[in-house]
Tab-separated table of N, CA and C in Angstrom:
chain	number	residue	atom	x	y	z
S	899	GLN	N	-11.175	14.034	10.441
S	899	GLN	CA	-9.740	13.775	10.573
S	899	GLN	C	-9.522	12.424	11.232
S	900	VAL	N	-8.556	11.739	10.724
S	900	VAL	CA	-8.159	10.447	11.289
S	900	VAL	C	-6.677	10.504	11.620
S	901	GLN	N	-6.339	10.058	12.805
S	901	GLN	CA	-4.941	9.937	13.174
S	901	GLN	C	-4.561	8.458	13.151
S	902	LEU	N	-3.414	8.178	12.537
S	902	LEU	CA	-2.956	6.801	12.386
S	902	LEU	C	-1.582	6.648	13.033
S	903	VAL	N	-1.417	5.577	13.780
S	903	VAL	CA	-0.135	5.317	14.436
S	903	VAL	C	0.246	3.862	14.206
S	904	GLU	N	1.387	3.666	13.542
S	904	GLU	CA	1.882	2.318	13.300
S	904	GLU	C	2.777	1.858	14.442
S	905	SER	N	2.835	0.559	14.621
S	905	SER	CA	3.734	-0.034	15.603
S	905	SER	C	4.046	-1.461	15.175
S	906	GLY	N	5.027	-2.057	15.840
S	906	GLY	CA	5.342	-3.450	15.580
S	906	GLY	C	6.570	-3.697	14.731
S	907	GLY	N	7.176	-2.624	14.248
S	907	GLY	CA	8.378	-2.798	13.449
S	907	GLY	C	9.553	-3.256	14.303
S	908	GLY	N	10.623	-3.636	13.629
S	908	GLY	CA	11.808	-4.056	14.350
S	908	GLY	C	12.780	-4.751	13.438
S	909	LEU	N	13.732	-5.434	14.054
S	909	LEU	CA	14.767	-6.167	13.333
S	909	LEU	C	14.439	-7.653	13.389
S	910	VAL	N	14.472	-8.292	12.241
S	910	VAL	CA	14.149	-9.711	12.164
S	910	VAL	C	15.074	-10.363	11.144
S	911	GLN	N	15.360	-11.617	11.351
S	911	GLN	CA	16.186	-12.341	10.391
S	911	GLN	C	15.358	-12.750	9.176
S	912	ALA	N	16.022	-12.930	8.077
S	912	ALA	CA	15.351	-13.398	6.865
S	912	ALA	C	14.638	-14.717	7.156
S	913	GLY	N	13.422	-14.808	6.641
S	913	GLY	CA	12.596	-15.975	6.902
S	913	GLY	C	11.683	-15.820	8.091
S	914	GLY	N	11.907	-14.787	8.870
S	914	GLY	CA	11.102	-14.547	10.052
S	914	GLY	C	9.807	-13.823	9.744
S	915	SER	N	9.096	-13.494	10.822
S	915	SER	CA	7.793	-12.853	10.693
S	915	SER	C	7.697	-11.646	11.609
S	916	LEU	N	6.861	-10.717	11.205
S	916	LEU	CA	6.498	-9.568	12.029
S	916	LEU	C	5.039	-9.252	11.763
S	917	ARG	N	4.387	-8.690	12.766
S	917	ARG	CA	3.039	-8.174	12.553
S	917	ARG	C	3.032	-6.693	12.905
S	918	LEU	N	2.708	-5.903	11.914
S	918	LEU	CA	2.575	-4.467	12.129
S	918	LEU	C	1.124	-4.141	12.472
S	919	SER	N	0.978	-3.162	13.330
S	919	SER	CA	-0.354	-2.688	13.706
S	919	SER	C	-0.501	-1.226	13.337
S	920	CYS	N	-1.710	-0.846	13.047
S	920	CYS	CA	-2.038	0.543	12.759
S	920	CYS	C	-3.266	0.901	13.571
S	921	ALA	N	-3.088	1.793	14.524
S	921	ALA	CA	-4.184	2.224	15.390
S	921	ALA	C	-4.750	3.535	14.883
S	922	ALA	N	-6.068	3.591	14.763
S	922	ALA	CA	-6.733	4.788	14.267
S	922	ALA	C	-7.515	5.464	15.380
S	923	SER	N	-7.568	6.765	15.303
S	923	SER	CA	-8.389	7.541	16.232
S	923	SER	C	-8.942	8.749	15.505
S	924	GLY	N	-9.976	9.313	16.075
S	924	GLY	CA	-10.572	10.512	15.502
S	924	GLY	C	-11.888	10.246	14.810
S	925	ARG	N	-11.941	9.192	14.022
S	925	ARG	CA	-13.168	8.789	13.352
S	925	ARG	C	-13.182	7.271	13.267
S	926	PRO	N	-14.358	6.679	13.128
S	926	PRO	CA	-14.429	5.224	13.016
S	926	PRO	C	-13.652	4.717	11.819
S	927	LEU	N	-12.818	3.722	12.057
S	927	LEU	CA	-12.014	3.175	10.978
S	927	LEU	C	-12.867	2.546	9.887
S	928	SER	N	-14.071	2.126	10.245
S	928	SER	CA	-14.954	1.482	9.273
S	928	SER	C	-15.363	2.425	8.135
S	929	SER	N	-15.101	3.715	8.301
S	929	SER	CA	-15.412	4.684	7.245
S	929	SER	C	-14.391	4.669	6.119
S	930	TYR	N	-13.285	3.945	6.311
S	930	TYR	CA	-12.169	4.035	5.379
S	930	TYR	C	-11.668	2.673	4.913
S	931	ALA	N	-11.294	2.640	3.651
S	931	ALA	CA	-10.439	1.564	3.183
S	931	ALA	C	-9.022	1.909	3.631
S	932	MET	N	-8.233	0.875	3.835
S	932	MET	CA	-6.895	1.095	4.382
S	932	MET	C	-5.829	0.502	3.483
S	933	GLY	N	-4.715	1.165	3.445
S	933	GLY	CA	-3.601	0.670	2.660
S	933	GLY	C	-2.330	0.618	3.481
S	934	TRP	N	-1.428	-0.228	3.024
S	934	TRP	CA	-0.071	-0.266	3.580
S	934	TRP	C	0.902	0.064	2.458
S	935	PHE	N	1.879	0.858	2.795
S	935	PHE	CA	2.908	1.266	1.859
S	935	PHE	C	4.258	1.093	2.538
S	936	ARG	N	5.309	1.145	1.736
S	936	ARG	CA	6.644	1.084	2.324
S	936	ARG	C	7.601	1.922	1.491
S	937	GLN	N	8.644	2.358	2.164
S	937	GLN	CA	9.672	3.133	1.475
S	937	GLN	C	11.035	2.696	1.978
S	938	ALA	N	11.820	2.183	1.067
S	938	ALA	CA	13.189	1.773	1.376
S	938	ALA	C	14.122	2.956	1.157
S	939	PRO	N	15.284	2.936	1.793
S	939	PRO	CA	16.228	4.043	1.621
S	939	PRO	C	16.585	4.257	0.157
S	940	GLY	N	16.479	5.496	-0.272
S	940	GLY	CA	16.846	5.833	-1.636
S	940	GLY	C	15.832	5.436	-2.686
S	941	LYS	N	14.695	4.922	-2.243
S	941	LYS	CA	13.671	4.496	-3.199
S	941	LYS	C	12.370	5.248	-2.965
S	942	GLU	N	11.524	5.212	-3.973
S	942	GLU	CA	10.224	5.837	-3.839
S	942	GLU	C	9.308	4.953	-2.981
S	943	ARG	N	8.330	5.598	-2.407
S	943	ARG	CA	7.342	4.856	-1.649
S	943	ARG	C	6.574	3.931	-2.579
S	944	GLU	N	6.321	2.704	-2.126
S	944	GLU	CA	5.589	1.767	-2.968
S	944	GLU	C	4.400	1.182	-2.219
S	945	PHE	N	3.405	0.849	-3.004
S	945	PHE	CA	2.188	0.236	-2.496
S	945	PHE	C	2.480	-1.201	-2.089
S	946	VAL	N	1.985	-1.606	-0.937
S	946	VAL	CA	2.128	-2.986	-0.472
S	946	VAL	C	0.807	-3.737	-0.621
S	947	GLY	N	-0.272	-3.134	-0.129
S	947	GLY	CA	-1.565	-3.776	-0.229
S	947	GLY	C	-2.650	-2.899	0.339
S	948	ARG	N	-3.886	-3.304	0.136
S	948	ARG	CA	-5.001	-2.544	0.666
S	948	ARG	C	-6.129	-3.481	1.043
S	949	ILE	N	-7.007	-2.979	1.889
S	949	ILE	CA	-8.136	-3.771	2.365
S	949	ILE	C	-9.370	-2.891	2.367
S	950	SER	N	-10.479	-3.482	2.012
S	950	SER	CA	-11.725	-2.730	1.940
S	950	SER	C	-12.242	-2.377	3.328
S	951	ARG	N	-13.271	-1.568	3.369
S	951	ARG	CA	-13.824	-1.122	4.653
S	951	ARG	C	-14.248	-2.283	5.542
S	952	THR	N	-14.852	-3.281	4.920
S	952	THR	CA	-15.359	-4.407	5.708
S	952	THR	C	-14.317	-5.491	5.926
S	953	GLY	N	-13.237	-5.430	5.150
S	953	GLY	CA	-12.223	-6.466	5.240
S	953	GLY	C	-12.460	-7.640	4.311
S	954	ILE	N	-13.525	-7.574	3.537
S	954	ILE	CA	-13.854	-8.692	2.646
S	954	ILE	C	-12.855	-8.788	1.492
S	955	SER	N	-12.415	-7.635	1.004
S	955	SER	CA	-11.516	-7.629	-0.153
S	955	SER	C	-10.153	-7.086	0.234
S	956	ALA	N	-9.132	-7.715	-0.299
S	956	ALA	CA	-7.765	-7.250	-0.079
S	956	ALA	C	-6.948	-7.515	-1.336
S	957	TYR	N	-6.024	-6.631	-1.604
S	957	TYR	CA	-5.157	-6.754	-2.763
S	957	TYR	C	-3.721	-6.486	-2.333
S	958	TYR	N	-2.797	-7.126	-3.055
S	958	TYR	CA	-1.391	-7.019	-2.687
S	958	TYR	C	-0.531	-6.816	-3.926
S	959	THR	N	0.571	-6.149	-3.737
S	959	THR	CA	1.527	-6.071	-4.813
S	959	THR	C	2.157	-7.453	-5.000
S	960	ASP	N	2.613	-7.739	-6.203
S	960	ASP	CA	3.079	-9.093	-6.530
S	960	ASP	C	4.211	-9.568	-5.618
S	961	SER	N	5.075	-8.662	-5.230
S	961	SER	CA	6.254	-9.071	-4.478
S	961	SER	C	5.940	-9.583	-3.073
S	962	VAL	N	4.735	-9.319	-2.577
S	962	VAL	CA	4.395	-9.771	-1.221
S	962	VAL	C	3.253	-10.780	-1.207
S	963	LYS	N	2.682	-11.054	-2.353
S	963	LYS	CA	1.574	-12.012	-2.404
S	963	LYS	C	2.001	-13.365	-1.844
S	964	GLY	N	1.145	-13.915	-1.017
S	964	GLY	CA	1.440	-15.201	-0.408
S	964	GLY	C	2.296	-15.110	0.834
S	965	ARG	N	2.854	-13.950	1.095
S	965	ARG	CA	3.693	-13.771	2.292
S	965	ARG	C	3.075	-12.780	3.280
S	966	PHE	N	2.427	-11.764	2.773
S	966	PHE	CA	1.839	-10.712	3.610
S	966	PHE	C	0.331	-10.839	3.602
S	967	THR	N	-0.281	-10.526	4.739
S	967	THR	CA	-1.727	-10.535	4.863
S	967	THR	C	-2.186	-9.302	5.634
S	968	ILE	N	-3.139	-8.597	5.061
S	968	ILE	CA	-3.729	-7.443	5.736
S	968	ILE	C	-5.061	-7.864	6.346
S	969	SER	N	-5.282	-7.432	7.557
S	969	SER	CA	-6.561	-7.686	8.212
S	969	SER	C	-6.955	-6.443	9.001
S	970	ARG	N	-8.185	-6.434	9.461
S	970	ARG	CA	-8.633	-5.279	10.223
S	970	ARG	C	-9.652	-5.702	11.263
S	971	ASP	N	-9.730	-4.920	12.317
S	971	ASP	CA	-10.725	-5.109	13.369
S	971	ASP	C	-11.370	-3.746	13.592
S	972	ASN	N	-12.479	-3.530	12.934
S	972	ASN	CA	-13.116	-2.214	13.007
S	972	ASN	C	-13.609	-1.889	14.414
S	973	ALA	N	-13.967	-2.908	15.156
S	973	ALA	CA	-14.434	-2.666	16.528
S	973	ALA	C	-13.317	-2.081	17.392
S	974	LYS	N	-12.079	-2.447	17.071
S	974	LYS	CA	-10.924	-1.940	17.816
S	974	LYS	C	-10.227	-0.795	17.105
S	975	ASN	N	-10.738	-0.426	15.917
S	975	ASN	CA	-10.099	0.629	15.118
S	975	ASN	C	-8.642	0.287	14.812
S	976	MET	N	-8.418	-0.962	14.416
S	976	MET	CA	-7.069	-1.443	14.146
S	976	MET	C	-6.982	-2.094	12.771
S	977	VAL	N	-5.836	-1.932	12.160
S	977	VAL	CA	-5.497	-2.626	10.923
S	977	VAL	C	-4.136	-3.282	11.133
S	978	TYR	N	-3.962	-4.446	10.528
S	978	TYR	CA	-2.746	-5.217	10.743
S	978	TYR	C	-2.109	-5.609	9.420
S	979	LEU	N	-0.810	-5.763	9.462
S	979	LEU	CA	-0.062	-6.297	8.324
S	979	LEU	C	0.796	-7.440	8.865
S	980	GLN	N	0.372	-8.658	8.573
S	980	GLN	CA	1.143	-9.827	8.958
S	980	GLN	C	2.148	-10.134	7.865
S	981	MET	N	3.418	-10.159	8.227
S	981	MET	CA	4.474	-10.365	7.245
S	981	MET	C	5.232	-11.640	7.589
S	982	ASN	N	5.175	-12.591	6.700
S	982	ASN	CA	5.868	-13.875	6.885
S	982	ASN	C	6.937	-14.053	5.819
S	983	SER	N	7.832	-14.980	6.064
S	983	SER	CA	8.906	-15.281	5.102
S	983	SER	C	9.600	-14.007	4.651
S	984	LEU	N	9.957	-13.188	5.589
S	984	LEU	CA	10.549	-11.897	5.276
S	984	LEU	C	11.891	-12.036	4.575
S	985	LYS	N	12.140	-11.094	3.677
S	985	LYS	CA	13.362	-11.066	2.892
S	985	LYS	C	14.097	-9.753	3.158
S	986	PRO	N	15.398	-9.719	2.943
S	986	PRO	CA	16.121	-8.452	3.131
S	986	PRO	C	15.535	-7.315	2.305
S	987	GLU	N	15.003	-7.624	1.145
S	987	GLU	CA	14.421	-6.574	0.298
S	987	GLU	C	13.108	-6.025	0.838
S	988	ASP	N	12.593	-6.621	1.896
S	988	ASP	CA	11.409	-6.070	2.554
S	988	ASP	C	11.776	-4.958	3.540
S	989	THR	N	13.051	-4.740	3.736
S	989	THR	CA	13.496	-3.683	4.646
S	989	THR	C	13.016	-2.320	4.158
S	990	ALA	N	12.313	-1.611	5.013
S	990	ALA	CA	11.741	-0.315	4.645
S	990	ALA	C	11.033	0.276	5.856
S	991	VAL	N	10.638	1.518	5.717
S	991	VAL	CA	9.681	2.115	6.647
S	991	VAL	C	8.292	1.812	6.101
S	992	TYR	N	7.460	1.268	6.961
S	992	TYR	CA	6.112	0.876	6.563
S	992	TYR	C	5.096	1.871	7.103
S	993	TYR	N	4.171	2.244	6.234
S	993	TYR	CA	3.152	3.231	6.570
S	993	TYR	C	1.761	2.656	6.340
S	994	CYS	N	0.845	2.970	7.229
S	994	CYS	CA	-0.557	2.708	6.931
S	994	CYS	C	-1.210	4.023	6.510
S	995	ALA	N	-2.258	3.897	5.730
S	995	ALA	CA	-2.937	5.074	5.202
S	995	ALA	C	-4.416	4.768	5.028
S	996	ALA	N	-5.217	5.815	5.071
S	996	ALA	CA	-6.669	5.677	4.975
S	996	ALA	C	-7.194	6.443	3.779
S	997	THR	N	-8.173	5.844	3.111
S	997	THR	CA	-8.824	6.489	1.980
S	997	THR	C	-10.317	6.270	2.054
S	998	SER	N	-11.067	7.251	1.555
S	998	SER	CA	-12.525	7.116	1.528
S	998	SER	C	-12.981	6.266	0.355
S	999	ASN	N	-12.088	6.021	-0.579
S	999	ASN	CA	-12.443	5.298	-1.800
S	999	ASN	C	-11.494	4.127	-1.983
S	1000	PHE	N	-12.028	2.910	-1.855
S	1000	PHE	CA	-11.211	1.699	-1.931
S	1000	PHE	C	-10.373	1.627	-3.197
S	1001	GLY	N	-10.917	2.079	-4.307
S	1001	GLY	CA	-10.209	1.954	-5.565
S	1001	GLY	C	-9.299	3.123	-5.892
S	1002	SER	N	-9.266	4.103	-5.035
S	1002	SER	CA	-8.511	5.310	-5.337
S	1002	SER	C	-7.050	5.167	-4.970
S	1003	PRO	N	-6.140	5.700	-5.802
S	1003	PRO	CA	-4.722	5.706	-5.447
S	1003	PRO	C	-4.367	6.840	-4.483
S	1004	ILE	N	-5.334	7.654	-4.178
S	1004	ILE	CA	-5.099	8.798	-3.303
S	1004	ILE	C	-5.568	8.461	-1.893
S	1005	TYR	N	-4.638	8.603	-0.967
S	1005	TYR	CA	-4.941	8.337	0.430
S	1005	TYR	C	-4.930	9.649	1.199
S	1006	ASP	N	-5.929	9.788	2.064
S	1006	ASP	CA	-6.139	11.076	2.718
S	1006	ASP	C	-5.329	11.232	4.003
S	1007	TYR	N	-5.108	10.137	4.683
S	1007	TYR	CA	-4.447	10.201	5.995
S	1007	TYR	C	-3.330	9.161	6.050
S	1008	TRP	N	-2.237	9.565	6.716
S	1008	TRP	CA	-1.060	8.719	6.798
S	1008	TRP	C	-0.538	8.665	8.226
S	1009	GLY	N	0.035	7.522	8.570
S	1009	GLY	CA	0.742	7.417	9.830
S	1009	GLY	C	2.178	7.888	9.670
S	1010	GLN	N	2.924	7.804	10.750
S	1010	GLN	CA	4.298	8.310	10.750
S	1010	GLN	C	5.302	7.257	10.313
S	1011	GLY	N	4.861	6.014	10.259
S	1011	GLY	CA	5.716	4.942	9.784
S	1011	GLY	C	6.392	4.174	10.899
S	1012	THR	N	6.744	2.930	10.579
S	1012	THR	CA	7.492	2.091	11.515
S	1012	THR	C	8.552	1.334	10.729
S	1013	GLN	N	9.744	1.268	11.268
S	1013	GLN	CA	10.879	0.694	10.545
S	1013	GLN	C	10.876	-0.824	10.654
S	1014	VAL	N	11.050	-1.459	9.519
S	1014	VAL	CA	11.236	-2.913	9.472
S	1014	VAL	C	12.592	-3.177	8.828
S	1015	THR	N	13.424	-3.929	9.513
S	1015	THR	CA	14.734	-4.269	8.996
S	1015	THR	C	14.886	-5.781	8.999
S	1016	VAL	N	15.188	-6.324	7.836
S	1016	VAL	CA	15.343	-7.769	7.693
S	1016	VAL	C	16.806	-8.061	7.393
S	1017	SER	N	17.433	-8.792	8.260
S	1017	SER	CA	18.853	-9.112	8.081
S	1017	SER	C	19.004	-10.444	7.352
S	1018	SER	N	20.067	-10.527	6.584
S	1018	SER	CA	20.305	-11.749	5.798
S	1018	SER	C	21.140	-12.752	6.572
């Protein structure tokens, strides 16, 4: 079992930056590939990006490419989502999730989410 807790959300103006953190406990984070997802009000949850166990590989949805960066520190059991050039459409609850299979769309563990609000 892995417990995930996100933090770092808040209110930011368009064009600003935020860094979200995801703290893991229960098992070594290095056992899992990690993903970030988001869900805006009235919309389905969408994939934002993912990072491999070692951090060597990362993939992003087109809408955040070049603006968002996922990184991880396995020694600290932490994963990060650096968000730059934020837009109002980035407003959502952001979730981190863990999977045993980097290529799998199925994630086994989820955090509770952290709210990001981008004002125009």
